[in-house]
PDB file of C-alpha atoms in Angstrom:
ATOM      1  CA  UNK A   1      -4.595   2.713 -20.807  1.00  0.00           C
ATOM      2  CA  UNK A   2      -5.613   6.102 -22.139  1.00  0.00           C
ATOM      3  CA  UNK A   3      -8.202   8.351 -20.565  1.00  0.00           C
ATOM      4  CA  UNK A   4      -9.395  11.924 -20.881  1.00  0.00           C
ATOM      5  CA  UNK A   5      -7.540  14.398 -18.650  1.00  0.00           C
ATOM      6  CA  UNK A   6     -10.200  16.100 -16.471  1.00  0.00           C
ATOM      7  CA  UNK A   7      -9.095  19.700 -17.090  1.00  0.00           C
ATOM      8  CA  UNK A   8      -7.064  19.614 -20.281  1.00  0.00           C
ATOM      9  CA  UNK A   9      -9.533  17.493 -22.237  1.00  0.00           C
ATOM     10  CA  UNK A  10      -6.640  15.532 -23.775  1.00  0.00           C
ATOM     11  CA  UNK A  11      -6.069  11.822 -23.892  1.00  0.00           C
ATOM     12  CA  UNK A  12      -3.315  10.901 -21.439  1.00  0.00           C
ATOM     13  CA  UNK A  13      -1.646   7.640 -20.618  1.00  0.00           C
ATOM     14  CA  UNK A  14      -2.487   6.246 -17.195  1.00  0.00           C
ATOM     15  CA  UNK A  15       0.895   5.251 -15.775  1.00  0.00           C
ATOM     16  CA  UNK A  16      -0.646   3.507 -12.815  1.00  0.00           C
ATOM     17  CA  UNK A  17      -0.501  -0.181 -13.625  1.00  0.00           C
ATOM     18  CA  UNK A  18      -3.024  -2.092 -11.564  1.00  0.00           C
ATOM     19  CA  UNK A  19      -2.757  -5.286 -13.555  1.00  0.00           C
ATOM     20  CA  UNK A  20      -0.864  -8.389 -12.459  1.00  0.00           C
ATOM     21  CA  UNK A  21      -0.542  -7.226  -8.861  1.00  0.00           C
ATOM     22  CA  UNK A  22       1.255  -9.666  -6.619  1.00  0.00           C
ATOM     23  CA  UNK A  23       2.284  -9.523  -2.991  1.00  0.00           C
ATOM     24  CA  UNK A  24       5.928 -10.351  -3.668  1.00  0.00           C
ATOM     25  CA  UNK A  25       6.457  -7.742  -6.372  1.00  0.00           C
ATOM     26  CA  UNK A  26       3.864  -4.987  -6.119  1.00  0.00           C
ATOM     27  CA  UNK A  27       2.986  -4.878  -2.415  1.00  0.00           C
ATOM     28  CA  UNK A  28       6.420  -5.668  -0.988  1.00  0.00           C
ATOM     29  CA  UNK A  29       7.921  -2.944  -3.190  1.00  0.00           C
ATOM     30  CA  UNK A  30       5.500  -0.319  -1.846  1.00  0.00           C
ATOM     31  CA  UNK A  31       5.970  -1.408   1.766  1.00  0.00           C
ATOM     32  CA  UNK A  32       9.740  -1.625   1.416  1.00  0.00           C
ATOM     33  CA  UNK A  33       9.938   1.929   0.098  1.00  0.00           C
ATOM     34  CA  UNK A  34       7.448   3.511   2.492  1.00  0.00           C
ATOM     35  CA  UNK A  35       6.974   1.363   5.595  1.00  0.00           C
ATOM     36  CA  UNK A  36       9.926  -0.875   6.466  1.00  0.00           C
ATOM     37  CA  UNK A  37      11.916   2.024   7.961  1.00  0.00           C
ATOM     38  CA  UNK A  38       9.598   1.911  10.988  1.00  0.00           C
ATOM     39  CA  UNK A  39       7.590  -1.291  10.547  1.00  0.00           C
ATOM     40  CA  UNK A  40      10.188  -3.974   9.853  1.00  0.00           C
ATOM     41  CA  UNK A  41      10.756  -6.779  12.324  1.00  0.00           C
ATOM     42  CA  UNK A  42      13.948  -5.102  13.540  1.00  0.00           C
ATOM     43  CA  UNK A  43      12.470  -1.571  13.874  1.00  0.00           C
ATOM     44  CA  UNK A  44       8.823  -2.069  14.849  1.00  0.00           C
ATOM     45  CA  UNK A  45       9.361  -2.207  18.619  1.00  0.00           C
ATOM     46  CA  UNK A  46      11.253   1.080  18.772  1.00  0.00           C
ATOM     47  CA  UNK A  47       9.817   3.053  15.833  1.00  0.00           C
ATOM     48  CA  UNK A  48       6.640   1.359  14.618  1.00  0.00           C
ATOM     49  CA  UNK A  49       4.458   0.894  17.714  1.00  0.00           C
ATOM     50  CA  UNK A  50       5.080  -2.845  17.386  1.00  0.00           C
ATOM     51  CA  UNK A  51       3.336  -3.102  14.012  1.00  0.00           C
ATOM     52  CA  UNK A  52       5.301  -5.266  11.563  1.00  0.00           C
ATOM     53  CA  UNK A  53       4.581  -5.274   7.803  1.00  0.00           C
ATOM     54  CA  UNK A  54       7.740  -6.885   6.420  1.00  0.00           C
ATOM     55  CA  UNK A  55       6.211 -10.327   6.150  1.00  0.00           C
ATOM     56  CA  UNK A  56       2.888 -11.637   4.907  1.00  0.00           C
ATOM     57  CA  UNK A  57       1.782 -13.224   8.209  1.00  0.00           C
ATOM     58  CA  UNK A  58       2.085 -10.009  10.254  1.00  0.00           C
ATOM     59  CA  UNK A  59       0.591  -7.893   7.449  1.00  0.00           C
ATOM     60  CA  UNK A  60      -2.339 -10.297   7.195  1.00  0.00           C
ATOM     61  CA  UNK A  61      -2.958  -9.933  10.951  1.00  0.00           C
ATOM     62  CA  UNK A  62      -3.085  -6.145  10.574  1.00  0.00           C
ATOM     63  CA  UNK A  63      -5.588  -6.522   7.733  1.00  0.00           C
ATOM     64  CA  UNK A  64      -7.734  -8.845   9.854  1.00  0.00           C
ATOM     65  CA  UNK A  65      -7.757  -6.227  12.617  1.00  0.00           C
ATOM     66  CA  UNK A  66      -8.731  -3.470  10.129  1.00  0.00           C
ATOM     67  CA  UNK A  67      -5.477  -1.555  10.655  1.00  0.00           C
ATOM     68  CA  UNK A  68      -4.168  -1.961   7.124  1.00  0.00           C
ATOM     69  CA  UNK A  69      -4.782  -0.225   4.689  1.00  0.00           C
ATOM     70  CA  UNK A  70      -6.940   2.053   6.852  1.00  0.00           C
ATOM     71  CA  UNK A  71      -3.746   3.650   8.226  1.00  0.00           C
ATOM     72  CA  UNK A  72      -3.482   5.474   4.878  1.00  0.00           C
ATOM     73  CA  UNK A  73      -6.984   6.974   5.138  1.00  0.00           C
ATOM     74  CA  UNK A  74      -7.494  10.179   7.147  1.00  0.00           C
ATOM     75  CA  UNK A  75     -11.164   9.316   7.675  1.00  0.00           C
ATOM     76  CA  UNK A  76     -10.254   6.095   9.521  1.00  0.00           C
ATOM     77  CA  UNK A  77      -9.221   7.909  12.698  1.00  0.00           C
ATOM     78  CA  UNK A  78      -5.944   5.973  12.785  1.00  0.00           C
ATOM     79  CA  UNK A  79      -2.573   7.703  12.747  1.00  0.00           C
ATOM     80  CA  UNK A  80      -1.816   8.450   9.087  1.00  0.00           C
ATOM     81  CA  UNK A  81       1.100   6.630   7.506  1.00  0.00           C
ATOM     82  CA  UNK A  82       3.796   7.022   6.520  1.00  0.00           C
ATOM     83  CA  UNK A  83       4.249   9.075   9.657  1.00  0.00           C
ATOM     84  CA  UNK A  84       6.051  12.377   9.157  1.00  0.00           C
ATOM     85  CA  UNK A  85       6.090  11.913   5.402  1.00  0.00           C
ATOM     86  CA  UNK A  86       3.909  12.587   2.400  1.00  0.00           C
ATOM     87  CA  UNK A  87       0.920  10.344   1.885  1.00  0.00           C
ATOM     88  CA  UNK A  88       1.342   7.423  -0.448  1.00  0.00           C
ATOM     89  CA  UNK A  89       0.662   8.333  -4.078  1.00  0.00           C
ATOM     90  CA  UNK A  90      -2.863   7.471  -5.234  1.00  0.00           C
ATOM     91  CA  UNK A  91      -1.468   4.852  -7.610  1.00  0.00           C
ATOM     92  CA  UNK A  92       0.148   2.941  -4.732  1.00  0.00           C
ATOM     93  CA  UNK A  93      -3.077   3.149  -2.741  1.00  0.00           C
ATOM     94  CA  UNK A  94      -4.964   1.836  -5.788  1.00  0.00           C
ATOM     95  CA  UNK A  95      -2.524  -1.088  -6.100  1.00  0.00           C
ATOM     96  CA  UNK A  96      -2.873  -1.962  -2.391  1.00  0.00           C
ATOM     97  CA  UNK A  97      -6.664  -1.711  -2.506  1.00  0.00           C
ATOM     98  CA  UNK A  98      -6.904  -3.829  -5.660  1.00  0.00           C
ATOM     99  CA  UNK A  99      -4.657  -6.497  -4.090  1.00  0.00           C
ATOM    100  CA  UNK A 100      -6.864  -6.560  -0.996  1.00  0.00           C
ATOM    101  CA  UNK A 101     -10.024  -6.693  -3.134  1.00  0.00           C
ATOM    102  CA  UNK A 102      -8.557  -9.756  -4.833  1.00  0.00           C
ATOM    103  CA  UNK A 103      -8.309 -11.462  -1.453  1.00  0.00           C
ATOM    104  CA  UNK A 104      -4.778 -10.271  -0.556  1.00  0.00           C
ATOM    105  CA  UNK A 105      -3.150 -13.402  -1.905  1.00  0.00           C
ATOM    106  CA  UNK A 106       0.349 -14.426  -0.792  1.00  0.00           C
ATOM    107  CA  UNK A 107       1.620 -14.639  -4.356  1.00  0.00           C
TER     108      UNK A 107
END
């Protein structure tokens, strides 16, 4: 999709693809790259405060308790994730939020 760049006034290609988002491809990929180091089943007890996001069931529980994706939002008051690292890119946040808006399907 093309859109007008806010300062350059040029048409640019939006490289953030928020179409065809699925849990098993889009969401798992983001979580694997940014969250599993601390929040996998094997690491959560020692590094991730017990929060597990490497499977749909545990991730869904965090969403029901309003701890995901709020952990990426400074205004939420929760500890920002990924801890000790740069914030997730806006595109990845957009993908997560769109997946959740679609009902967070296990697809």
